PDB file of C-alpha atoms in Angstrom:
ATOM      1  CA  UNK A   1      85.135  71.561  90.497  1.00  0.00           C
ATOM      2  CA  UNK A   2      85.989  68.821  92.947  1.00  0.00           C
ATOM      3  CA  UNK A   3      84.264  70.631  95.802  1.00  0.00           C
ATOM      4  CA  UNK A   4      81.013  70.851  93.851  1.00  0.00           C
ATOM      5  CA  UNK A   5      81.208  67.147  92.957  1.00  0.00           C
ATOM      6  CA  UNK A   6      81.919  66.219  96.576  1.00  0.00           C
ATOM      7  CA  UNK A   7      78.869  68.169  97.766  1.00  0.00           C
ATOM      8  CA  UNK A   8      76.687  66.426  95.171  1.00  0.00           C
ATOM      9  CA  UNK A   9      78.091  63.028  96.149  1.00  0.00           C
ATOM     10  CA  UNK A  10      77.202  63.867  99.763  1.00  0.00           C
ATOM     11  CA  UNK A  11      73.548  64.418  98.656  1.00  0.00           C
ATOM     12  CA  UNK A  12      73.661  68.213  98.792  1.00  0.00           C
ATOM     13  CA  UNK A  13      72.238  70.507  96.134  1.00  0.00           C
ATOM     14  CA  UNK A  14      74.585  73.131  94.694  1.00  0.00           C
ATOM     15  CA  UNK A  15      73.813  76.431  92.967  1.00  0.00           C
ATOM     16  CA  UNK A  16      76.465  77.476  90.474  1.00  0.00           C
ATOM     17  CA  UNK A  17      76.917  80.851  88.825  1.00  0.00           C
ATOM     18  CA  UNK A  18      78.967  80.752  85.633  1.00  0.00           C
ATOM     19  CA  UNK A  19      79.006  84.426  84.617  1.00  0.00           C
ATOM     20  CA  UNK A  20      82.671  84.937  85.557  1.00  0.00           C
ATOM     21  CA  UNK A  21      83.854  82.072  83.322  1.00  0.00           C
ATOM     22  CA  UNK A  22      84.633  82.312  79.636  1.00  0.00           C
ATOM     23  CA  UNK A  23      82.293  80.315  77.391  1.00  0.00           C
ATOM     24  CA  UNK A  24      84.704  77.388  76.913  1.00  0.00           C
ATOM     25  CA  UNK A  25      85.303  77.020  80.670  1.00  0.00           C
ATOM     26  CA  UNK A  26      81.574  77.285  81.405  1.00  0.00           C
ATOM     27  CA  UNK A  27      80.878  74.533  78.852  1.00  0.00           C
ATOM     28  CA  UNK A  28      83.527  72.303  80.432  1.00  0.00           C
ATOM     29  CA  UNK A  29      82.064  72.928  83.892  1.00  0.00           C
ATOM     30  CA  UNK A  30      78.542  72.018  82.756  1.00  0.00           C
ATOM     31  CA  UNK A  31      79.861  68.917  80.948  1.00  0.00           C
ATOM     32  CA  UNK A  32      81.721  67.810  84.082  1.00  0.00           C
ATOM     33  CA  UNK A  33      78.681  68.395  86.280  1.00  0.00           C
ATOM     34  CA  UNK A  34      76.441  66.529  83.841  1.00  0.00           C
ATOM     35  CA  UNK A  35      78.782  63.549  84.189  1.00  0.00           C
ATOM     36  CA  UNK A  36      78.636  63.692  87.976  1.00  0.00           C
ATOM     37  CA  UNK A  37      74.853  64.091  87.912  1.00  0.00           C
ATOM     38  CA  UNK A  38      74.467  61.185  85.485  1.00  0.00           C
ATOM     39  CA  UNK A  39      76.467  58.967  87.835  1.00  0.00           C
ATOM     40  CA  UNK A  40      74.326  59.859  90.866  1.00  0.00           C
ATOM     41  CA  UNK A  41      71.025  60.067  88.927  1.00  0.00           C
ATOM     42  CA  UNK A  42      70.779  63.774  89.742  1.00  0.00           C
ATOM     43  CA  UNK A  43      69.468  66.750  87.797  1.00  0.00           C
ATOM     44  CA  UNK A  44      70.575  70.153  86.603  1.00  0.00           C
ATOM     45  CA  UNK A  45      68.084  72.993  86.177  1.00  0.00           C
ATOM     46  CA  UNK A  46      68.615  76.497  84.851  1.00  0.00           C
ATOM     47  CA  UNK A  47      67.570  79.242  87.277  1.00  0.00           C
ATOM     48  CA  UNK A  48      68.757  82.165  85.148  1.00  0.00           C
ATOM     49  CA  UNK A  49      70.986  82.780  82.112  1.00  0.00           C
ATOM     50  CA  UNK A  50      74.216  81.706  83.862  1.00  0.00           C
ATOM     51  CA  UNK A  51      72.859  80.230  87.099  1.00  0.00           C
ATOM     52  CA  UNK A  52      72.089  76.542  87.573  1.00  0.00           C
ATOM     53  CA  UNK A  53      71.028  74.296  90.435  1.00  0.00           C
ATOM     54  CA  UNK A  54      72.520  70.821  90.533  1.00  0.00           C
ATOM     55  CA  UNK A  55      70.703  68.381  92.755  1.00  0.00           C
ATOM     56  CA  UNK A  56      71.013  64.754  93.834  1.00  0.00           C
ATOM     57  CA  UNK A  57      68.260  62.264  92.959  1.00  0.00           C
ATOM     58  CA  UNK A  58      66.235  62.685  96.158  1.00  0.00           C
ATOM     59  CA  UNK A  59      66.159  66.496  95.974  1.00  0.00           C
ATOM     60  CA  UNK A  60      63.070  68.047  94.395  1.00  0.00           C
ATOM     61  CA  UNK A  61      63.272  71.408  92.609  1.00  0.00           C
ATOM     62  CA  UNK A  62      59.984  73.208  91.977  1.00  0.00           C
ATOM     63  CA  UNK A  63      59.159  76.521  90.357  1.00  0.00           C
TER      64      UNK A  63
END
């Protein structure tokens, strides 16, 4: 988890795939990332059922 947070803090977007985690661990990961994203004014968007993109505030995600 620290590596993902470090990348976000360095203004990099990160795609995470949670399908290998149990539900409880996936929830904890998303909660942690939401905290990091709140602190840096970033966003999290769902790409697929278990795939998300986390992005810093100056990164635009379009469909």
